[in-house]
């Protein structure tokens, strides 16, 4: 890969012909049409928070360097921003009046309201730009490296860079578009930031789980596809299935592994009324330590109790139950394990120590028995174990 350092380009040069697309949140072109500011493998503009964008302008006004910028020279002699897109878009937007800063006196100043000499200072700031020329693969590998500084690219942003092409462009139009009205509905089930590609990552994860392949494999297989039909259909099927199976929208549904649950259970019929009733009942059960897993537990026919992490009896509860039982047993001259006491065996009158016993639900938890002192009975370990197996 060949690199050339340019110091002759100023903010004014780079901003010549700057355009910004509000809808897509992208700075598009500069250098009088020769520069693509946001090639498709770049992420969205995320500096427009009134802090990072303002900081770029303040640096220019104070004559501070704003860091190295990297351009990729394409085979047709044009340029693409490899690194520096956020900074360029910030000053491009400022110069075209998209946002204001506050001056030393606290006054709001747009570019055009700044004194002429300050406007000049910004426009004439020279930039340090490395021009790189090389194989696409080489450039992208390297892009991966330089983006470790600043706000690092997340995994999906990196994959979009590595597998950039028609498929990524089409997928971003649906899954990375904050203007897409459906995002609101999806956000009940999918966690993350649309602009940071987290919905796209989830959609890809779901379809890849169903195929048993990695996201990288899927993206490289489909890289040149112009349609994302399969990805989109699968994602919509999962969302439709979740939202019809569970009629309620609960906050803890967001970010569950719906793709995996859909794969496992979408062929099982459910009574919606029964499901709703069971969700409500389990939500009210204070013994459940992991209420997020209620949905999976119900889908699985309420078999796998380990999902719920049922709360165990507290030590103090066990001790109280032990004392109560032991005192009563001693009076009657029988074992303090109620099951040993009714049997005809050597342990009929045995008084167990606390550490020889375990707590048991009198009314089983699965039949609605609470994890409380009223429903707690101490059994000897042998009886507790054999009861647990039934
Ligand atoms: Zn016993």
Tab-separated table of C-alpha atoms and ligand atoms in Angstrom:
chain	number	residue	atom	x	y	z
A	1	UNK	CA	0.000	0.000	0.000
A	2	UNK	CA	1.305	3.440	-0.997
A	3	UNK	CA	0.762	6.496	1.224
A	4	UNK	CA	1.329	10.179	0.426
A	5	UNK	CA	1.033	12.999	2.956
A	6	UNK	CA	-0.883	16.081	1.826
A	7	UNK	CA	-0.609	19.332	3.760
A	8	UNK	CA	-1.822	21.672	1.047
A	9	UNK	CA	-5.559	21.016	1.440
A	10	UNK	CA	-7.470	23.391	3.696
A	11	UNK	CA	-10.881	23.159	5.300
A	12	UNK	CA	-12.132	25.358	2.441
A	13	UNK	CA	-10.800	22.903	-0.184
A	14	UNK	CA	-12.279	19.867	1.476
A	15	UNK	CA	-15.612	21.658	1.988
A	16	UNK	CA	-15.919	22.818	-1.600
A	17	UNK	CA	-19.236	21.386	-2.760
A	18	UNK	CA	-19.986	19.898	0.675
A	19	UNK	CA	-23.422	18.376	0.845
A	20	UNK	CA	-25.142	16.837	3.819
A	21	UNK	CA	-28.094	14.499	3.647
A	22	UNK	CA	-30.308	15.169	6.665
A	23	UNK	CA	-32.506	12.169	5.996
A	24	UNK	CA	-29.697	9.653	6.044
A	25	UNK	CA	-27.529	11.601	8.469
A	26	UNK	CA	-24.573	11.569	6.104
A	27	UNK	CA	-22.034	14.043	4.860
A	28	UNK	CA	-21.802	13.156	1.198
A	29	UNK	CA	-19.271	14.937	-0.970
A	30	UNK	CA	-16.424	17.448	-0.866
A	31	UNK	CA	-13.217	18.515	-2.657
A	32	UNK	CA	-15.309	19.947	-5.448
A	33	UNK	CA	-16.957	16.634	-6.147
A	34	UNK	CA	-13.788	14.527	-6.056
A	35	UNK	CA	-14.265	13.277	-2.490
A	36	UNK	CA	-16.855	10.859	-1.166
A	37	UNK	CA	-17.125	11.627	2.531
A	38	UNK	CA	-19.210	8.655	3.496
A	39	UNK	CA	-18.551	5.636	1.374
A	40	UNK	CA	-20.993	2.824	2.089
A	41	UNK	CA	-18.647	1.045	4.465
A	42	UNK	CA	-18.508	4.044	6.777
A	43	UNK	CA	-20.793	4.443	9.709
A	44	UNK	CA	-23.383	7.172	10.096
A	45	UNK	CA	-22.479	10.602	11.336
A	46	UNK	CA	-22.623	10.447	15.125
A	47	UNK	CA	-20.829	13.657	16.140
A	48	UNK	CA	-23.994	15.778	15.956
A	49	UNK	CA	-24.459	15.847	19.708
A	50	UNK	CA	-23.625	19.511	20.328
A	51	UNK	CA	-20.352	18.455	21.982
A	52	UNK	CA	-18.103	16.565	19.636
A	53	UNK	CA	-19.131	18.631	16.609
A	54	UNK	CA	-18.646	21.872	18.568
A	55	UNK	CA	-15.267	20.649	19.811
A	56	UNK	CA	-14.060	20.253	16.210
A	57	UNK	CA	-14.944	23.899	15.436
A	58	UNK	CA	-13.391	25.170	18.661
A	59	UNK	CA	-10.168	23.326	17.834
A	60	UNK	CA	-10.031	24.993	14.427
A	61	UNK	CA	-10.696	28.429	15.937
A	62	UNK	CA	-7.896	27.952	18.440
A	63	UNK	CA	-5.539	26.623	15.805
A	64	UNK	CA	-5.328	23.196	17.433
A	65	UNK	CA	-4.686	20.232	15.171
A	66	UNK	CA	-7.727	18.042	14.588
A	67	UNK	CA	-5.673	14.953	13.898
A	68	UNK	CA	-4.719	12.905	10.888
A	69	UNK	CA	-7.226	12.301	8.158
A	70	UNK	CA	-6.949	9.401	5.743
A	71	UNK	CA	-8.228	9.346	2.172
A	72	UNK	CA	-8.336	6.297	-0.020
A	73	UNK	CA	-7.486	7.021	-3.646
A	74	UNK	CA	-9.726	4.927	-5.848
A	75	UNK	CA	-8.713	3.483	-9.204
A	76	UNK	CA	-10.591	6.232	-11.068
A	77	UNK	CA	-8.563	8.925	-9.306
A	78	UNK	CA	-11.227	9.995	-6.862
A	79	UNK	CA	-11.019	9.943	-3.065
A	80	UNK	CA	-12.984	8.354	-0.269
A	81	UNK	CA	-12.625	9.215	3.389
A	82	UNK	CA	-11.146	6.279	5.240
A	83	UNK	CA	-10.807	8.019	8.564
A	84	UNK	CA	-11.907	11.545	9.472
A	85	UNK	CA	-15.461	11.375	8.240
A	86	UNK	CA	-16.906	12.600	11.545
A	87	UNK	CA	-14.541	15.574	11.713
A	88	UNK	CA	-15.053	16.568	8.067
A	89	UNK	CA	-18.821	16.290	8.375
A	90	UNK	CA	-18.656	18.438	11.525
A	91	UNK	CA	-16.868	21.352	9.892
A	92	UNK	CA	-18.825	20.901	6.663
A	93	UNK	CA	-22.086	21.170	8.553
A	94	UNK	CA	-20.878	24.177	10.516
A	95	UNK	CA	-19.807	26.069	7.408
A	96	UNK	CA	-23.143	25.346	5.747
A	97	UNK	CA	-25.035	26.675	8.775
A	98	UNK	CA	-26.354	23.378	10.166
A	99	UNK	CA	-25.399	24.110	13.744
A	100	UNK	CA	-24.058	26.907	15.937
A	101	UNK	CA	-21.394	27.271	18.588
A	102	UNK	CA	-21.157	29.625	21.543
A	103	UNK	CA	-18.452	32.277	21.470
A	104	UNK	CA	-16.348	33.429	24.442
A	105	UNK	CA	-19.171	35.737	25.587
A	106	UNK	CA	-21.684	32.929	25.486
A	107	UNK	CA	-23.412	34.181	22.324
A	108	UNK	CA	-24.773	31.679	19.841
A	109	UNK	CA	-22.799	31.969	16.609
A	110	UNK	CA	-23.496	30.394	13.286
A	111	UNK	CA	-20.692	30.401	10.744
A	112	UNK	CA	-22.124	33.407	8.904
A	113	UNK	CA	-22.509	35.438	12.097
A	114	UNK	CA	-18.845	34.973	13.068
A	115	UNK	CA	-16.487	37.907	12.420
A	116	UNK	CA	-14.876	37.629	8.985
A	117	UNK	CA	-11.407	36.914	10.400
A	118	UNK	CA	-12.702	33.914	12.352
A	119	UNK	CA	-14.506	32.597	9.276
A	120	UNK	CA	-11.200	32.922	7.425
A	121	UNK	CA	-9.330	31.169	10.212
A	122	UNK	CA	-11.574	28.145	9.926
A	123	UNK	CA	-11.551	28.079	6.144
A	124	UNK	CA	-7.787	28.438	5.896
A	125	UNK	CA	-6.945	25.797	8.503
A	126	UNK	CA	-4.725	23.315	6.765
A	127	UNK	CA	-5.360	19.640	7.274
A	128	UNK	CA	-3.013	16.698	7.550
A	129	UNK	CA	-4.277	14.184	5.072
A	130	UNK	CA	-2.719	10.851	4.204
A	131	UNK	CA	-3.632	9.563	0.807
A	132	UNK	CA	-3.514	5.784	0.584
A	133	UNK	CA	-3.569	3.654	-2.485
A	134	UNK	CA	-3.806	-0.093	-2.442
A	135	UNK	CA	-5.895	-3.207	-2.867
A	136	UNK	CA	-9.429	-3.000	-1.534
A	137	UNK	CA	-8.770	-5.776	0.920
A	138	UNK	CA	-5.582	-4.134	2.143
A	139	UNK	CA	-7.300	-0.780	2.623
A	140	UNK	CA	-10.161	-2.329	4.534
A	141	UNK	CA	-7.915	-4.316	6.803
A	142	UNK	CA	-6.040	-1.172	7.560
A	143	UNK	CA	-9.239	0.803	8.036
A	144	UNK	CA	-10.081	-1.731	10.704
A	145	UNK	CA	-6.816	-0.896	12.451
A	146	UNK	CA	-6.991	2.898	12.374
A	147	UNK	CA	-10.555	2.896	13.618
A	148	UNK	CA	-9.450	1.463	16.907
A	149	UNK	CA	-8.765	5.036	18.025
A	150	UNK	CA	-11.646	7.390	18.822
A	151	UNK	CA	-14.981	5.666	19.153
A	152	UNK	CA	-14.182	2.153	18.050
A	153	UNK	CA	-16.311	0.551	15.391
A	154	UNK	CA	-18.464	-2.171	16.825
A	155	UNK	CA	-18.463	-5.630	15.289
A	156	UNK	CA	-21.271	-5.002	12.839
A	157	UNK	CA	-19.831	-1.682	11.683
A	158	UNK	CA	-16.609	-3.509	10.962
A	159	UNK	CA	-18.406	-6.276	9.076
A	160	UNK	CA	-20.233	-3.639	7.020
A	161	UNK	CA	-16.836	-2.217	6.107
A	162	UNK	CA	-15.300	-5.571	5.242
A	163	UNK	CA	-18.258	-6.865	3.201
A	164	UNK	CA	-19.328	-3.501	1.778
A	165	UNK	CA	-21.369	-3.781	-1.373
A	166	UNK	CA	-24.931	-3.911	-2.663
A	167	UNK	CA	-26.153	-6.195	0.094
A	168	UNK	CA	-24.927	-3.957	2.925
A	169	UNK	CA	-26.384	-0.903	1.217
A	170	UNK	CA	-29.787	-2.570	0.821
A	171	UNK	CA	-29.735	-3.972	4.359
A	172	UNK	CA	-28.867	-0.597	5.879
A	173	UNK	CA	-31.823	0.977	4.093
A	174	UNK	CA	-34.147	-1.245	6.154
A	175	UNK	CA	-32.305	-2.013	9.372
A	176	UNK	CA	-30.125	1.041	9.945
A	177	UNK	CA	-32.611	3.693	9.035
A	178	UNK	CA	-33.929	5.629	11.996
A	179	UNK	CA	-36.616	7.080	9.707
A	180	UNK	CA	-38.098	3.608	9.259
A	181	UNK	CA	-41.419	3.734	11.132
A	182	UNK	CA	-41.216	0.027	12.002
A	183	UNK	CA	-38.171	0.573	14.204
A	184	UNK	CA	-40.502	1.676	16.988
A	185	UNK	CA	-42.231	-1.712	17.002
A	186	UNK	CA	-38.973	-3.616	16.654
A	187	UNK	CA	-37.490	-1.763	19.610
A	188	UNK	CA	-39.762	-3.717	21.957
A	189	UNK	CA	-37.803	-6.846	21.111
A	190	UNK	CA	-34.452	-5.684	19.755
A	191	UNK	CA	-31.927	-3.846	21.852
A	192	UNK	CA	-29.421	-1.259	20.729
A	193	UNK	CA	-28.963	1.675	18.429
A	194	UNK	CA	-30.255	1.583	14.863
A	195	UNK	CA	-27.517	3.935	13.687
A	196	UNK	CA	-24.787	1.807	15.206
A	197	UNK	CA	-26.005	-1.191	13.158
A	198	UNK	CA	-27.292	-3.123	16.138
A	199	UNK	CA	-30.665	-3.954	14.560
A	200	UNK	CA	-28.930	-5.150	11.442
A	201	UNK	CA	-26.613	-7.269	13.596
A	202	UNK	CA	-29.611	-8.855	15.320
A	203	UNK	CA	-31.439	-9.523	12.043
A	204	UNK	CA	-28.312	-11.194	10.671
A	205	UNK	CA	-27.816	-13.174	13.862
A	206	UNK	CA	-31.339	-14.577	13.677
A	207	UNK	CA	-31.145	-15.741	10.084
A	208	UNK	CA	-27.658	-17.155	10.674
A	209	UNK	CA	-28.791	-19.109	13.752
A	210	UNK	CA	-31.484	-20.712	11.578
A	211	UNK	CA	-28.873	-21.723	9.021
A	212	UNK	CA	-26.157	-22.648	11.487
A	213	UNK	CA	-23.587	-20.332	9.897
A	214	UNK	CA	-21.687	-17.269	11.069
A	215	UNK	CA	-22.633	-13.718	10.159
A	216	UNK	CA	-19.335	-13.327	8.307
A	217	UNK	CA	-20.106	-16.336	6.139
A	218	UNK	CA	-23.591	-15.055	5.403
A	219	UNK	CA	-22.402	-11.564	4.539
A	220	UNK	CA	-19.671	-12.794	2.254
A	221	UNK	CA	-22.056	-15.212	0.476
A	222	UNK	CA	-24.597	-12.444	-0.134
A	223	UNK	CA	-22.222	-9.562	-0.636
A	224	UNK	CA	-23.217	-8.949	-4.275
A	225	UNK	CA	-26.948	-9.546	-3.803
A	226	UNK	CA	-29.056	-6.507	-4.549
A	227	UNK	CA	-31.988	-7.925	-2.598
A	228	UNK	CA	-32.143	-8.734	1.113
A	229	UNK	CA	-35.407	-10.703	0.843
A	230	UNK	CA	-34.365	-13.663	2.946
A	231	UNK	CA	-32.903	-11.549	5.745
A	232	UNK	CA	-35.900	-9.268	5.847
A	233	UNK	CA	-38.508	-12.045	5.667
A	234	UNK	CA	-36.889	-14.048	8.395
A	235	UNK	CA	-36.622	-11.045	10.683
A	236	UNK	CA	-40.259	-10.112	10.110
A	237	UNK	CA	-41.370	-13.710	10.738
A	238	UNK	CA	-39.643	-13.710	14.108
A	239	UNK	CA	-41.128	-10.345	15.127
A	240	UNK	CA	-44.613	-11.377	13.980
A	241	UNK	CA	-44.369	-14.647	15.855
A	242	UNK	CA	-43.276	-13.001	19.107
A	243	UNK	CA	-45.891	-10.284	18.927
A	244	UNK	CA	-48.736	-12.704	18.250
A	245	UNK	CA	-47.646	-15.316	20.795
A	246	UNK	CA	-47.191	-12.754	23.546
A	247	UNK	CA	-49.891	-10.133	23.348
A	248	UNK	CA	-48.310	-8.000	26.061
A	249	UNK	CA	-45.258	-5.826	25.534
A	250	UNK	CA	-42.977	-5.971	28.550
A	251	UNK	CA	-39.739	-4.133	29.013
A	252	UNK	CA	-37.798	-7.301	29.823
A	253	UNK	CA	-38.706	-8.777	26.422
A	254	UNK	CA	-36.211	-6.436	24.810
A	255	UNK	CA	-32.979	-8.140	23.838
A	256	UNK	CA	-34.080	-11.740	24.452
A	257	UNK	CA	-32.818	-14.328	21.986
A	258	UNK	CA	-35.983	-14.289	19.923
A	259	UNK	CA	-34.292	-15.804	16.891
A	260	UNK	CA	-33.314	-18.918	18.815
A	261	UNK	CA	-36.736	-19.131	20.506
A	262	UNK	CA	-38.482	-18.790	17.149
A	263	UNK	CA	-36.361	-21.580	15.666
A	264	UNK	CA	-37.141	-23.850	18.621
A	265	UNK	CA	-40.822	-23.132	19.165
A	266	UNK	CA	-42.510	-21.541	16.159
A	267	UNK	CA	-43.990	-24.862	15.054
A	268	UNK	CA	-45.604	-25.470	18.454
A	269	UNK	CA	-49.217	-24.344	18.791
A	270	UNK	CA	-50.083	-22.157	21.782
A	271	UNK	CA	-53.317	-20.911	23.272
A	272	UNK	CA	-52.831	-17.165	23.424
A	273	UNK	CA	-55.187	-16.846	26.397
A	274	UNK	CA	-53.320	-19.517	28.315
A	275	UNK	CA	-49.955	-17.929	27.523
A	276	UNK	CA	-51.177	-14.514	28.659
A	277	UNK	CA	-52.592	-15.957	31.859
A	278	UNK	CA	-49.369	-17.803	32.663
A	279	UNK	CA	-47.183	-14.751	32.006
A	280	UNK	CA	-49.287	-12.729	34.429
A	281	UNK	CA	-49.220	-15.459	37.083
A	282	UNK	CA	-45.471	-15.990	36.869
A	283	UNK	CA	-44.747	-12.272	36.848
A	284	UNK	CA	-46.516	-12.039	40.189
A	285	UNK	CA	-44.471	-14.892	41.669
A	286	UNK	CA	-41.809	-13.477	43.916
A	287	UNK	CA	-39.901	-16.753	44.111
A	288	UNK	CA	-38.739	-16.264	40.522
A	289	UNK	CA	-35.349	-14.661	40.474
A	290	UNK	CA	-35.036	-14.520	36.703
A	291	UNK	CA	-38.342	-13.116	35.365
A	292	UNK	CA	-36.808	-12.408	31.934
A	293	UNK	CA	-36.897	-16.139	31.283
A	294	UNK	CA	-40.621	-16.499	31.956
A	295	UNK	CA	-41.338	-16.340	28.197
A	296	UNK	CA	-38.935	-19.117	27.328
A	297	UNK	CA	-40.174	-21.204	30.260
A	298	UNK	CA	-43.779	-20.944	29.018
A	299	UNK	CA	-42.821	-21.649	25.403
A	300	UNK	CA	-41.086	-24.814	26.601
A	301	UNK	CA	-44.273	-26.049	28.293
A	302	UNK	CA	-43.097	-25.041	31.801
A	303	UNK	CA	-40.622	-27.897	31.991
A	304	UNK	CA	-37.276	-26.262	32.610
A	305	UNK	CA	-37.513	-24.676	36.033
A	306	UNK	CA	-33.800	-23.898	36.074
A	307	UNK	CA	-34.572	-20.995	33.699
A	308	UNK	CA	-36.433	-19.171	36.420
A	309	UNK	CA	-33.858	-19.587	39.194
A	310	UNK	CA	-36.511	-20.183	41.816
A	311	UNK	CA	-35.565	-18.487	45.018
A	312	UNK	CA	-34.420	-20.922	47.685
A	313	UNK	CA	-35.551	-20.771	51.276
A	314	UNK	CA	-33.572	-18.271	53.326
A	315	UNK	CA	-31.269	-19.650	56.028
A	316	UNK	CA	-33.367	-17.889	58.694
A	317	UNK	CA	-36.552	-19.529	57.364
A	318	UNK	CA	-34.932	-22.962	57.482
A	319	UNK	CA	-33.733	-22.427	61.034
A	320	UNK	CA	-37.184	-21.303	62.195
A	321	UNK	CA	-38.871	-24.312	60.560
A	322	UNK	CA	-36.231	-26.620	62.074
A	323	UNK	CA	-36.805	-25.291	65.590
A	324	UNK	CA	-40.584	-25.506	65.263
A	325	UNK	CA	-40.481	-29.109	64.000
A	326	UNK	CA	-37.805	-30.314	66.399
A	327	UNK	CA	-39.551	-29.001	69.512
A	328	UNK	CA	-42.857	-30.586	68.496
A	329	UNK	CA	-41.133	-33.887	67.628
A	330	UNK	CA	-39.271	-34.106	70.932
A	331	UNK	CA	-42.534	-33.638	72.833
A	332	UNK	CA	-44.134	-36.511	70.946
A	333	UNK	CA	-40.988	-38.638	71.016
A	334	UNK	CA	-40.830	-38.974	67.226
A	335	UNK	CA	-38.330	-38.016	64.544
A	336	UNK	CA	-38.126	-34.369	63.520
A	337	UNK	CA	-38.231	-35.531	59.884
A	338	UNK	CA	-42.003	-35.963	59.368
A	339	UNK	CA	-41.463	-38.670	56.766
A	340	UNK	CA	-39.126	-40.702	59.000
A	341	UNK	CA	-41.642	-40.295	61.867
A	342	UNK	CA	-44.515	-41.988	60.019
A	343	UNK	CA	-42.370	-44.803	58.647
A	344	UNK	CA	-41.548	-48.095	60.271
A	345	UNK	CA	-37.803	-47.929	60.377
A	346	UNK	CA	-34.722	-47.298	62.512
A	347	UNK	CA	-35.026	-43.522	62.109
A	348	UNK	CA	-38.577	-43.363	63.493
A	349	UNK	CA	-37.465	-41.430	66.568
A	350	UNK	CA	-34.245	-39.924	65.273
A	351	UNK	CA	-33.662	-36.224	65.903
A	352	UNK	CA	-31.611	-34.869	63.001
A	353	UNK	CA	-29.266	-31.942	63.274
A	354	UNK	CA	-30.019	-28.874	61.162
A	355	UNK	CA	-27.166	-29.678	58.776
A	356	UNK	CA	-28.598	-33.155	58.205
A	357	UNK	CA	-31.821	-31.707	56.787
A	358	UNK	CA	-32.982	-29.731	53.763
A	359	UNK	CA	-35.925	-27.415	53.155
A	360	UNK	CA	-38.846	-28.563	51.054
A	361	UNK	CA	-41.952	-26.845	49.656
A	362	UNK	CA	-45.026	-28.440	51.322
A	363	UNK	CA	-47.151	-27.389	48.352
A	364	UNK	CA	-44.834	-27.816	45.390
A	365	UNK	CA	-43.641	-24.592	43.769
A	366	UNK	CA	-44.947	-25.830	40.433
A	367	UNK	CA	-48.435	-26.021	41.971
A	368	UNK	CA	-48.280	-22.464	43.213
A	369	UNK	CA	-46.628	-23.096	46.593
A	370	UNK	CA	-44.759	-20.058	47.891
A	371	UNK	CA	-41.168	-19.946	49.099
A	372	UNK	CA	-42.222	-18.787	52.573
A	373	UNK	CA	-42.041	-20.025	56.167
A	374	UNK	CA	-45.683	-21.217	56.040
A	375	UNK	CA	-44.846	-23.516	53.136
A	376	UNK	CA	-41.458	-24.674	54.421
A	377	UNK	CA	-40.852	-28.129	55.861
A	378	UNK	CA	-37.496	-29.581	56.837
A	379	UNK	CA	-36.869	-33.155	55.700
A	380	UNK	CA	-33.885	-35.391	56.299
A	381	UNK	CA	-31.566	-35.334	53.282
A	382	UNK	CA	-32.601	-38.806	52.145
A	383	UNK	CA	-36.310	-37.992	52.126
A	384	UNK	CA	-35.752	-34.572	50.606
A	385	UNK	CA	-33.804	-36.096	47.770
A	386	UNK	CA	-36.350	-38.816	47.081
A	387	UNK	CA	-39.205	-36.290	47.162
A	388	UNK	CA	-37.361	-34.015	44.770
A	389	UNK	CA	-37.098	-36.831	42.270
A	390	UNK	CA	-40.831	-37.396	42.041
B	1	LIG	ZN1	-36.568	-38.607	56.819
